[in-house]
mmCIF file of C-alpha atoms in Angstrom:
data_model
loop_
_atom_site.group_PDB
_atom_site.id
_atom_site.type_symbol
_atom_site.label_atom_id
_atom_site.label_comp_id
_atom_site.label_asym_id
_atom_site.label_seq_id
_atom_site.Cartn_x
_atom_site.Cartn_y
_atom_site.Cartn_z
ATOM 1 C CA UNK A 1 84.972 -11.596 16.209
ATOM 2 C CA UNK A 2 85.065 -10.834 19.847
ATOM 3 C CA UNK A 3 88.013 -12.548 21.587
ATOM 4 C CA UNK A 4 87.286 -12.290 25.110
ATOM 5 C CA UNK A 5 85.255 -13.516 28.133
ATOM 6 C CA UNK A 6 82.971 -10.578 27.955
ATOM 7 C CA UNK A 7 79.373 -11.385 28.427
ATOM 8 C CA UNK A 8 77.315 -8.804 26.564
ATOM 9 C CA UNK A 9 73.681 -7.965 27.212
ATOM 10 C CA UNK A 10 71.457 -8.816 24.286
ATOM 11 C CA UNK A 11 67.899 -7.890 22.983
ATOM 12 C CA UNK A 12 66.022 -9.073 20.084
ATOM 13 C CA UNK A 13 65.392 -6.434 17.768
ATOM 14 C CA UNK A 14 64.214 -7.721 14.346
ATOM 15 C CA UNK A 15 64.214 -5.077 11.718
ATOM 16 C CA UNK A 16 60.858 -4.025 10.289
ATOM 17 C CA UNK A 17 62.047 -4.667 6.802
ATOM 18 C CA UNK A 18 62.692 -8.426 7.466
ATOM 19 C CA UNK A 19 59.101 -8.774 8.650
ATOM 20 C CA UNK A 20 57.706 -7.046 5.698
ATOM 21 C CA UNK A 21 59.801 -9.453 3.521
ATOM 22 C CA UNK A 22 58.611 -12.426 5.159
ATOM 23 C CA UNK A 23 54.815 -11.245 4.772
ATOM 24 C CA UNK A 24 55.603 -10.597 1.024
ATOM 25 C CA UNK A 25 57.080 -13.885 0.528
ATOM 26 C CA UNK A 26 54.057 -15.763 2.260
ATOM 27 C CA UNK A 27 51.686 -13.835 0.230
ATOM 28 C CA UNK A 28 53.448 -15.250 -2.998
ATOM 29 C CA UNK A 29 53.566 -18.942 -1.782
ATOM 30 C CA UNK A 30 53.212 -21.389 -4.424
ATOM 31 C CA UNK A 31 51.888 -24.806 -2.923
ATOM 32 C CA UNK A 32 52.724 -28.105 -4.499
ATOM 33 C CA UNK A 33 50.105 -30.816 -5.491
ATOM 34 C CA UNK A 34 49.585 -33.699 -3.412
ATOM 35 C CA UNK A 35 48.485 -37.290 -3.978
ATOM 36 C CA UNK A 36 44.447 -37.343 -3.015
ATOM 37 C CA UNK A 37 43.728 -38.865 0.355
ATOM 38 C CA UNK A 38 47.170 -39.344 1.498
ATOM 39 C CA UNK A 39 46.776 -37.469 4.738
ATOM 40 C CA UNK A 40 50.060 -37.384 6.630
ATOM 41 C CA UNK A 41 51.391 -40.578 5.428
ATOM 42 C CA UNK A 42 53.558 -38.631 2.691
ATOM 43 C CA UNK A 43 54.259 -35.859 4.596
ATOM 44 C CA UNK A 44 52.541 -32.579 5.637
ATOM 45 C CA UNK A 45 49.181 -32.176 3.950
ATOM 46 C CA UNK A 46 48.689 -29.108 1.822
ATOM 47 C CA UNK A 47 45.579 -27.909 3.607
ATOM 48 C CA UNK A 48 47.250 -28.083 7.018
ATOM 49 C CA UNK A 49 49.941 -25.977 5.772
ATOM 50 C CA UNK A 50 47.705 -23.485 3.850
ATOM 51 C CA UNK A 51 45.948 -22.807 7.283
ATOM 52 C CA UNK A 52 49.221 -22.196 9.052
ATOM 53 C CA UNK A 53 50.592 -19.997 6.362
ATOM 54 C CA UNK A 54 47.249 -17.879 6.323
ATOM 55 C CA UNK A 55 47.652 -17.350 9.878
ATOM 56 C CA UNK A 56 51.294 -16.645 9.830
ATOM 57 C CA UNK A 57 50.896 -14.138 7.006
ATOM 58 C CA UNK A 58 47.881 -12.168 8.253
ATOM 59 C CA UNK A 59 47.263 -12.597 12.216
ATOM 60 C CA UNK A 60 50.430 -13.799 13.963
ATOM 61 C CA UNK A 61 52.161 -11.032 15.783
ATOM 62 C CA UNK A 62 55.941 -11.399 15.909
ATOM 63 C CA UNK A 63 56.255 -8.068 18.038
ATOM 64 C CA UNK A 64 54.234 -9.574 20.926
ATOM 65 C CA UNK A 65 56.368 -12.901 21.046
ATOM 66 C CA UNK A 66 59.713 -10.885 20.544
ATOM 67 C CA UNK A 67 58.676 -8.923 23.734
ATOM 68 C CA UNK A 68 57.722 -12.049 25.699
ATOM 69 C CA UNK A 69 61.261 -13.297 25.015
ATOM 70 C CA UNK A 70 62.771 -9.905 25.746
ATOM 71 C CA UNK A 71 61.065 -10.003 29.010
ATOM 72 C CA UNK A 72 64.046 -12.360 30.307
ATOM 73 C CA UNK A 73 67.572 -11.285 30.410
ATOM 74 C CA UNK A 74 69.552 -12.412 27.545
ATOM 75 C CA UNK A 75 73.296 -12.238 26.879
ATOM 76 C CA UNK A 76 75.954 -13.408 24.011
ATOM 77 C CA UNK A 77 79.389 -14.547 25.021
ATOM 78 C CA UNK A 78 82.222 -15.914 22.546
ATOM 79 C CA UNK A 79 83.362 -19.440 23.569
ATOM 80 C CA UNK A 80 85.853 -21.378 21.250
ATOM 81 C CA UNK A 81 85.391 -18.800 18.631
ATOM 82 C CA UNK A 82 81.673 -19.008 18.617
ATOM 83 C CA UNK A 83 79.060 -16.633 19.709
ATOM 84 C CA UNK A 84 76.610 -18.301 22.187
ATOM 85 C CA UNK A 85 73.342 -16.530 22.982
ATOM 86 C CA UNK A 86 71.596 -17.508 26.285
ATOM 87 C CA UNK A 87 68.798 -16.474 28.765
ATOM 88 C CA UNK A 88 70.148 -16.116 32.177
ATOM 89 C CA UNK A 89 67.292 -15.956 34.749
ATOM 90 C CA UNK A 90 68.545 -15.850 38.442
ATOM 91 C CA UNK A 91 66.096 -16.971 41.074
ATOM 92 C CA UNK A 92 65.177 -14.619 43.824
ATOM 93 C CA UNK A 93 66.044 -17.525 46.177
ATOM 94 C CA UNK A 94 69.697 -17.061 47.205
ATOM 95 C CA UNK A 95 70.394 -21.036 47.636
ATOM 96 C CA UNK A 96 69.105 -21.823 44.291
ATOM 97 C CA UNK A 97 70.737 -24.597 42.159
ATOM 98 C CA UNK A 98 72.033 -23.271 38.733
ATOM 99 C CA UNK A 99 70.669 -25.349 35.958
ATOM 100 C CA UNK A 100 71.355 -25.248 32.239
ATOM 101 C CA UNK A 101 68.434 -26.178 29.981
ATOM 102 C CA UNK A 102 69.365 -27.302 26.505
ATOM 103 C CA UNK A 103 67.141 -27.383 23.542
ATOM 104 C CA UNK A 104 67.318 -29.640 20.467
ATOM 105 C CA UNK A 105 66.102 -29.518 16.928
ATOM 106 C CA UNK A 106 63.828 -28.323 15.640
ATOM 107 C CA UNK A 107 63.400 -26.396 18.812
ATOM 108 C CA UNK A 108 64.635 -23.451 20.366
ATOM 109 C CA UNK A 109 64.617 -21.458 23.494
ATOM 110 C CA UNK A 110 60.868 -20.898 22.749
ATOM 111 C CA UNK A 111 60.435 -24.347 24.245
ATOM 112 C CA UNK A 112 61.260 -23.422 27.717
ATOM 113 C CA UNK A 113 59.211 -20.056 28.186
ATOM 114 C CA UNK A 114 56.565 -21.766 30.134
ATOM 115 C CA UNK A 115 58.782 -23.511 32.581
ATOM 116 C CA UNK A 116 61.270 -20.471 33.550
ATOM 117 C CA UNK A 117 59.022 -18.967 36.036
ATOM 118 C CA UNK A 118 57.961 -22.075 38.050
ATOM 119 C CA UNK A 119 61.583 -23.432 37.952
ATOM 120 C CA UNK A 120 63.269 -20.158 38.870
ATOM 121 C CA UNK A 121 60.573 -18.820 41.392
ATOM 122 C CA UNK A 122 58.583 -21.549 42.835
ATOM 123 C CA UNK A 123 57.446 -19.595 45.694
ATOM 124 C CA UNK A 124 55.471 -17.355 43.257
ATOM 125 C CA UNK A 125 53.769 -20.381 42.141
ATOM 126 C CA UNK A 126 52.724 -21.828 45.355
ATOM 127 C CA UNK A 127 55.517 -24.285 45.293
ATOM 128 C CA UNK A 128 58.498 -24.883 47.665
ATOM 129 C CA UNK A 129 61.016 -22.176 47.379
ATOM 130 C CA UNK A 130 63.755 -24.954 48.335
ATOM 131 C CA UNK A 131 63.057 -26.347 44.772
ATOM 132 C CA UNK A 132 64.342 -23.121 43.013
ATOM 133 C CA UNK A 133 66.888 -22.781 40.002
ATOM 134 C CA UNK A 134 69.189 -20.383 38.721
ATOM 135 C CA UNK A 135 68.506 -20.772 34.784
ATOM 136 C CA UNK A 136 70.724 -20.779 32.133
ATOM 137 C CA UNK A 137 69.243 -21.400 28.664
ATOM 138 C CA UNK A 138 71.520 -21.210 25.613
ATOM 139 C CA UNK A 139 70.649 -21.375 21.935
ATOM 140 C CA UNK A 140 72.758 -24.273 20.473
ATOM 141 C CA UNK A 141 75.746 -23.212 18.180
ATOM 142 C CA UNK A 142 74.551 -22.678 14.546
ATOM 143 C CA UNK A 143 70.839 -22.126 16.139
ATOM 144 C CA UNK A 144 68.884 -18.836 16.427
ATOM 145 C CA UNK A 145 70.759 -15.995 17.914
ATOM 146 C CA UNK A 146 74.008 -18.205 18.394
ATOM 147 C CA UNK A 147 74.280 -18.562 14.525
ATOM 148 C CA UNK A 148 75.697 -18.712 12.127
ATOM 149 C CA UNK A 149 78.261 -21.139 12.535
ATOM 150 C CA UNK A 150 81.802 -19.819 12.206
ATOM 151 C CA UNK A 151 83.274 -23.324 11.636
ATOM 152 C CA UNK A 152 82.622 -26.902 11.581
ATOM 153 C CA UNK A 153 83.355 -29.209 14.382
ATOM 154 C CA UNK A 154 80.554 -28.320 16.674
ATOM 155 C CA UNK A 155 79.382 -31.731 17.824
ATOM 156 C CA UNK A 156 77.987 -32.839 20.985
ATOM 157 C CA UNK A 157 81.208 -33.259 23.188
ATOM 158 C CA UNK A 158 82.394 -29.598 21.921
ATOM 159 C CA UNK A 159 79.207 -28.157 22.793
ATOM 160 C CA UNK A 160 79.203 -29.709 26.282
ATOM 161 C CA UNK A 161 82.600 -28.396 26.840
ATOM 162 C CA UNK A 162 81.444 -24.740 25.773
ATOM 163 C CA UNK A 163 78.512 -25.147 28.197
ATOM 164 C CA UNK A 164 81.083 -25.974 31.005
ATOM 165 C CA UNK A 165 83.020 -22.842 30.166
ATOM 166 C CA UNK A 166 79.713 -20.812 30.238
ATOM 167 C CA UNK A 167 78.762 -22.066 33.560
ATOM 168 C CA UNK A 168 82.337 -21.182 34.885
ATOM 169 C CA UNK A 169 82.152 -17.743 33.318
ATOM 170 C CA UNK A 170 79.013 -17.036 35.158
ATOM 171 C CA UNK A 171 80.573 -18.084 38.378
ATOM 172 C CA UNK A 172 78.639 -21.424 38.870
ATOM 173 C CA UNK A 173 80.926 -24.182 40.595
ATOM 174 C CA UNK A 174 78.052 -26.815 41.065
ATOM 175 C CA UNK A 175 75.090 -27.116 38.713
ATOM 176 C CA UNK A 176 72.695 -29.356 36.989
ATOM 177 C CA UNK A 177 71.883 -30.133 33.319
ATOM 178 C CA UNK A 178 68.510 -30.900 31.603
ATOM 179 C CA UNK A 179 67.531 -31.362 28.054
ATOM 180 C CA UNK A 180 65.617 -33.276 25.373
ATOM 181 C CA UNK A 181 66.452 -34.055 21.915
ATOM 182 C CA UNK A 182 70.132 -32.717 21.040
ATOM 183 C CA UNK A 183 69.877 -31.034 24.515
ATOM 184 C CA UNK A 184 69.825 -34.718 26.041
ATOM 185 C CA UNK A 185 72.964 -35.582 24.315
ATOM 186 C CA UNK A 186 74.627 -32.205 25.194
ATOM 187 C CA UNK A 187 73.342 -32.518 28.950
ATOM 188 C CA UNK A 188 74.874 -36.115 29.014
ATOM 189 C CA UNK A 189 78.224 -35.178 27.492
ATOM 190 C CA UNK A 190 78.407 -32.078 30.102
ATOM 191 C CA UNK A 191 78.117 -34.741 33.013
ATOM 192 C CA UNK A 192 80.995 -36.493 31.486
ATOM 193 C CA UNK A 193 83.145 -33.354 30.446
ATOM 194 C CA UNK A 194 82.442 -31.457 33.618
ATOM 195 C CA UNK A 195 81.734 -34.322 36.313
ATOM 196 C CA UNK A 196 83.428 -32.604 39.256
ATOM 197 C CA UNK A 197 80.803 -29.582 38.800
ATOM 198 C CA UNK A 198 77.861 -31.378 37.489
ATOM 199 C CA UNK A 199 75.282 -32.438 40.272
ATOM 200 C CA UNK A 200 72.967 -34.330 38.190
ATOM 201 C CA UNK A 201 71.749 -34.819 34.331
ATOM 202 C CA UNK A 202 67.695 -34.907 33.916
ATOM 203 C CA UNK A 203 66.825 -36.210 30.379
ATOM 204 C CA UNK A 204 63.443 -36.282 28.856
ATOM 205 C CA UNK A 205 64.820 -38.046 25.646
ATOM 206 C CA UNK A 206 67.045 -40.901 25.469
ATOM 207 C CA UNK A 207 67.429 -43.687 22.760
ATOM 208 C CA UNK A 208 68.409 -46.882 23.956
ATOM 209 C CA UNK A 209 70.166 -49.147 21.283
ATOM 210 C CA UNK A 210 70.766 -52.925 21.828
ATOM 211 C CA UNK A 211 74.508 -53.576 21.592
ATOM 212 C CA UNK A 212 74.171 -56.811 19.914
ATOM 213 C CA UNK A 213 75.915 -58.864 22.826
ATOM 214 C CA UNK A 214 74.483 -62.278 23.367
ATOM 215 C CA UNK A 215 71.714 -62.650 25.750
ATOM 216 C CA UNK A 216 71.382 -58.843 26.099
ATOM 217 C CA UNK A 217 67.550 -58.796 25.368
ATOM 218 C CA UNK A 218 66.670 -62.035 27.399
ATOM 219 C CA UNK A 219 64.238 -61.414 30.045
ATOM 220 C CA UNK A 220 62.689 -58.209 28.466
ATOM 221 C CA UNK A 221 59.050 -58.093 28.995
ATOM 222 C CA UNK A 222 56.437 -57.244 26.112
ATOM 223 C CA UNK A 223 56.337 -53.542 26.815
ATOM 224 C CA UNK A 224 60.045 -53.046 26.476
ATOM 225 C CA UNK A 225 60.159 -55.421 23.228
ATOM 226 C CA UNK A 226 57.587 -53.076 21.853
ATOM 227 C CA UNK A 227 59.771 -49.968 22.743
ATOM 228 C CA UNK A 228 62.461 -51.656 20.763
ATOM 229 C CA UNK A 229 60.253 -52.278 17.923
ATOM 230 C CA UNK A 230 59.254 -48.676 18.136
ATOM 231 C CA UNK A 231 62.907 -47.557 17.592
ATOM 232 C CA UNK A 232 62.977 -49.714 14.485
ATOM 233 C CA UNK A 233 59.933 -48.052 13.209
ATOM 234 C CA UNK A 234 61.333 -44.552 13.680
ATOM 235 C CA UNK A 235 64.518 -45.672 11.996
ATOM 236 C CA UNK A 236 62.586 -47.071 8.973
ATOM 237 C CA UNK A 237 59.738 -44.875 8.567
ATOM 238 C CA UNK A 238 60.380 -41.372 10.226
ATOM 239 C CA UNK A 239 63.902 -40.607 10.097
ATOM 240 C CA UNK A 240 64.140 -39.219 6.627
ATOM 241 C CA UNK A 241 64.917 -35.801 7.984
ATOM 242 C CA UNK A 242 67.974 -37.217 9.928
ATOM 243 C CA UNK A 243 69.550 -38.953 6.957
ATOM 244 C CA UNK A 244 69.160 -35.852 4.865
ATOM 245 C CA UNK A 245 70.555 -33.354 7.458
ATOM 246 C CA UNK A 246 73.399 -36.071 8.417
ATOM 247 C CA UNK A 247 74.552 -36.349 4.791
ATOM 248 C CA UNK A 248 73.591 -33.142 2.702
ATOM 249 C CA UNK A 249 72.811 -30.432 5.116
ATOM 250 C CA UNK A 250 74.177 -27.670 2.826
ATOM 251 C CA UNK A 251 71.814 -28.549 -0.266
ATOM 252 C CA UNK A 252 68.855 -28.666 2.092
ATOM 253 C CA UNK A 253 69.883 -25.190 3.627
ATOM 254 C CA UNK A 254 69.151 -23.495 0.255
ATOM 255 C CA UNK A 255 65.179 -24.405 0.319
ATOM 256 C CA UNK A 256 65.204 -23.446 4.181
ATOM 257 C CA UNK A 257 67.018 -20.357 3.649
ATOM 258 C CA UNK A 258 64.859 -18.925 0.749
ATOM 259 C CA UNK A 259 61.262 -20.381 1.319
ATOM 260 C CA UNK A 260 59.611 -19.509 4.638
ATOM 261 C CA UNK A 261 56.898 -22.117 4.034
ATOM 262 C CA UNK A 262 59.756 -24.664 3.276
ATOM 263 C CA UNK A 263 61.080 -23.857 6.856
ATOM 264 C CA UNK A 264 57.629 -24.164 8.136
ATOM 265 C CA UNK A 265 56.824 -27.191 6.733
ATOM 266 C CA UNK A 266 60.156 -28.909 7.723
ATOM 267 C CA UNK A 267 59.522 -28.237 11.380
ATOM 268 C CA UNK A 268 55.661 -28.395 11.467
ATOM 269 C CA UNK A 269 55.756 -31.841 10.538
ATOM 270 C CA UNK A 270 57.741 -32.827 13.672
ATOM 271 C CA UNK A 271 55.624 -30.926 15.877
ATOM 272 C CA UNK A 272 52.761 -33.185 14.479
ATOM 273 C CA UNK A 273 54.511 -36.532 14.597
ATOM 274 C CA UNK A 274 56.122 -36.064 17.942
ATOM 275 C CA UNK A 275 53.176 -34.787 19.890
ATOM 276 C CA UNK A 276 49.927 -36.022 21.319
ATOM 277 C CA UNK A 277 48.219 -32.843 21.179
ATOM 278 C CA UNK A 278 47.995 -29.474 18.982
ATOM 279 C CA UNK A 279 50.562 -27.097 20.030
ATOM 280 C CA UNK A 280 49.475 -23.558 20.119
ATOM 281 C CA UNK A 281 49.928 -22.253 16.616
ATOM 282 C CA UNK A 282 51.613 -18.984 17.724
ATOM 283 C CA UNK A 283 54.192 -20.740 19.829
ATOM 284 C CA UNK A 284 54.985 -23.052 16.707
ATOM 285 C CA UNK A 285 55.387 -20.242 14.683
ATOM 286 C CA UNK A 286 57.512 -18.332 17.028
ATOM 287 C CA UNK A 287 59.751 -21.123 17.005
ATOM 288 C CA UNK A 288 59.880 -21.192 13.276
ATOM 289 C CA UNK A 289 60.612 -17.545 13.262
ATOM 290 C CA UNK A 290 63.705 -18.054 15.450
ATOM 291 C CA UNK A 291 64.940 -20.121 12.524
ATOM 292 C CA UNK A 292 63.575 -17.985 9.683
ATOM 293 C CA UNK A 293 64.796 -14.484 10.980
ATOM 294 C CA UNK A 294 68.283 -15.741 11.856
ATOM 295 C CA UNK A 295 68.718 -17.812 8.677
ATOM 296 C CA UNK A 296 69.736 -20.801 10.733
ATOM 297 C CA UNK A 297 67.476 -23.625 9.271
ATOM 298 C CA UNK A 298 70.637 -24.855 7.242
ATOM 299 C CA UNK A 299 73.349 -24.279 9.921
ATOM 300 C CA UNK A 300 71.068 -26.000 12.489
ATOM 301 C CA UNK A 301 71.049 -28.938 10.338
ATOM 302 C CA UNK A 302 74.905 -29.221 10.558
ATOM 303 C CA UNK A 303 74.589 -30.912 13.877
ATOM 304 C CA UNK A 304 73.381 -34.000 12.223
ATOM 305 C CA UNK A 305 76.272 -34.062 9.958
ATOM 306 C CA UNK A 306 78.802 -33.573 13.057
ATOM 307 C CA UNK A 307 77.037 -36.053 15.034
ATOM 308 C CA UNK A 308 77.350 -38.824 12.363
ATOM 309 C CA UNK A 309 80.825 -38.144 11.802
ATOM 310 C CA UNK A 310 81.913 -38.146 15.447
ATOM 311 C CA UNK A 311 79.778 -40.864 16.509
ATOM 312 C CA UNK A 312 81.059 -43.669 18.822
ATOM 313 C CA UNK A 313 79.831 -46.014 21.435
ATOM 314 C CA UNK A 314 78.460 -44.077 24.457
ATOM 315 C CA UNK A 315 81.018 -43.716 27.312
ATOM 316 C CA UNK A 316 79.604 -44.740 30.601
ATOM 317 C CA UNK A 317 78.438 -41.684 32.731
ATOM 318 C CA UNK A 318 78.611 -42.151 36.716
ATOM 319 C CA UNK A 319 76.669 -38.813 36.992
ATOM 320 C CA UNK A 320 73.371 -39.198 38.687
ATOM 321 C CA UNK A 321 70.895 -39.271 35.932
ATOM 322 C CA UNK A 322 67.171 -39.026 35.836
ATOM 323 C CA UNK A 323 64.918 -39.729 32.822
ATOM 324 C CA UNK A 324 61.468 -38.466 32.156
ATOM 325 C CA UNK A 325 59.568 -40.612 29.574
ATOM 326 C CA UNK A 326 56.620 -39.198 27.838
ATOM 327 C CA UNK A 327 54.497 -41.673 25.829
ATOM 328 C CA UNK A 328 54.500 -39.899 22.210
ATOM 329 C CA UNK A 329 58.284 -39.607 22.277
ATOM 330 C CA UNK A 330 59.741 -40.441 18.712
ATOM 331 C CA UNK A 331 60.928 -43.551 20.419
ATOM 332 C CA UNK A 332 60.706 -44.777 24.053
ATOM 333 C CA UNK A 333 63.613 -45.939 26.007
ATOM 334 C CA UNK A 334 64.228 -49.250 27.726
ATOM 335 C CA UNK A 335 65.516 -48.692 31.471
ATOM 336 C CA UNK A 336 67.815 -52.007 31.430
ATOM 337 C CA UNK A 337 69.621 -50.731 28.279
ATOM 338 C CA UNK A 338 69.817 -47.170 29.785
ATOM 339 C CA UNK A 339 71.516 -48.539 32.809
ATOM 340 C CA UNK A 340 74.219 -50.034 30.784
ATOM 341 C CA UNK A 341 75.639 -46.489 30.079
ATOM 342 C CA UNK A 342 74.251 -44.205 32.631
ATOM 343 C CA UNK A 343 73.788 -44.083 36.530
ATOM 344 C CA UNK A 344 70.000 -44.056 36.495
ATOM 345 C CA UNK A 345 68.656 -42.901 39.875
ATOM 346 C CA UNK A 346 65.427 -41.519 38.816
ATOM 347 C CA UNK A 347 62.844 -42.866 36.236
ATOM 348 C CA UNK A 348 59.390 -41.472 35.777
ATOM 349 C CA UNK A 349 56.851 -42.515 33.024
ATOM 350 C CA UNK A 350 54.095 -40.161 31.996
ATOM 351 C CA UNK A 351 50.733 -40.823 30.557
ATOM 352 C CA UNK A 352 50.612 -37.698 28.242
ATOM 353 C CA UNK A 353 53.076 -35.608 26.313
ATOM 354 C CA UNK A 354 55.755 -36.221 23.630
ATOM 355 C CA UNK A 355 59.026 -34.873 22.374
ATOM 356 C CA UNK A 356 58.631 -31.241 23.001
ATOM 357 C CA UNK A 357 57.808 -31.970 26.894
ATOM 358 C CA UNK A 358 58.448 -28.403 28.290
ATOM 359 C CA UNK A 359 55.920 -27.198 25.569
ATOM 360 C CA UNK A 360 53.374 -29.865 25.882
ATOM 361 C CA UNK A 361 53.414 -30.747 29.829
ATOM 362 C CA UNK A 362 55.390 -27.828 31.308
ATOM 363 C CA UNK A 363 53.817 -28.804 34.844
ATOM 364 C CA UNK A 364 54.861 -32.411 34.628
ATOM 365 C CA UNK A 365 58.213 -31.794 33.518
ATOM 366 C CA UNK A 366 58.900 -29.120 36.220
ATOM 367 C CA UNK A 367 57.515 -31.477 38.877
ATOM 368 C CA UNK A 368 59.912 -34.173 37.642
ATOM 369 C CA UNK A 369 63.023 -31.987 37.399
ATOM 370 C CA UNK A 370 62.157 -30.712 40.887
ATOM 371 C CA UNK A 371 61.978 -34.118 42.240
ATOM 372 C CA UNK A 372 65.147 -35.530 40.616
ATOM 373 C CA UNK A 373 67.304 -32.412 41.944
ATOM 374 C CA UNK A 374 65.696 -32.522 45.494
ATOM 375 C CA UNK A 375 68.059 -35.305 46.486
ATOM 376 C CA UNK A 376 71.018 -33.784 44.937
ATOM 377 C CA UNK A 377 71.322 -30.433 46.246
#
């Protein structure tokens, strides 16, 4: 274990033997039976997965996507005993605002590939160079090239404190934070843990739970009440993955570690249910490859266990917060409830997109990030 503040250059270089092993496993895939006519109601249909597996095993080119990621500067540093992998893309604009982008599950740094250039170098995209950012894009502890986990206890607050150390180690004294899914929770906690240095927090995912206090929901309009009903539907119908990962992540890990098709199905379901469009197959598979090649399907699930065992009522954050709401999100937030716990200064509603906003609607997300931070620079 490296015990220092050293920041080491990193390049993805997967051994060919690992890619050959994957193709052999895919060629031997044994698919389950299914109830006729069930569609997506009971999970991923066999025909949908069979098509993805065929493309993965015969056509998909990992080396091309490996090269695309490697085109961005990557590094690894050790924080609190854990290796942290990250992309660090400095803007050509000297006055750019540093911004840490954090992914969630079942995402990865792959989510952000299409937003890097417009955020870091808006001039090259015909946009205002005053909106430029220096980008830091870490892989969560236990995810991808930050894995495997070396110990338990990596919940959201600890990750946020590690991000604060990372930004300080890179020499950034004032910076912004942005994220969705777990990245939303980490970004919000970063605004609490390092409020002195965090200029603002931009979220494209925010769950707003009623507290149960008398009168709290009085005056909500029909649209907000429908959003609360959507939260109930998510908890009752779509949160099976969450309960498994929060209670028995190690048991699940054996299937994810040994079966690439099991890992694919576990992730592909979410890209279908939480989006309003077909995600490019190769981007989906590249995201799955990050989990498979690093054997972090199981260790990534540990974050759910840690969250459930550390959960408490959210502490109010006074850090300026912006929220971008995309309609196919797994549950939509209610602004009035969000304002109880966060200093909401920016709120945008979009008519397309879902949970993986940076992948689905990169232009809309980039525009909203620019608009939010424009007043905080």
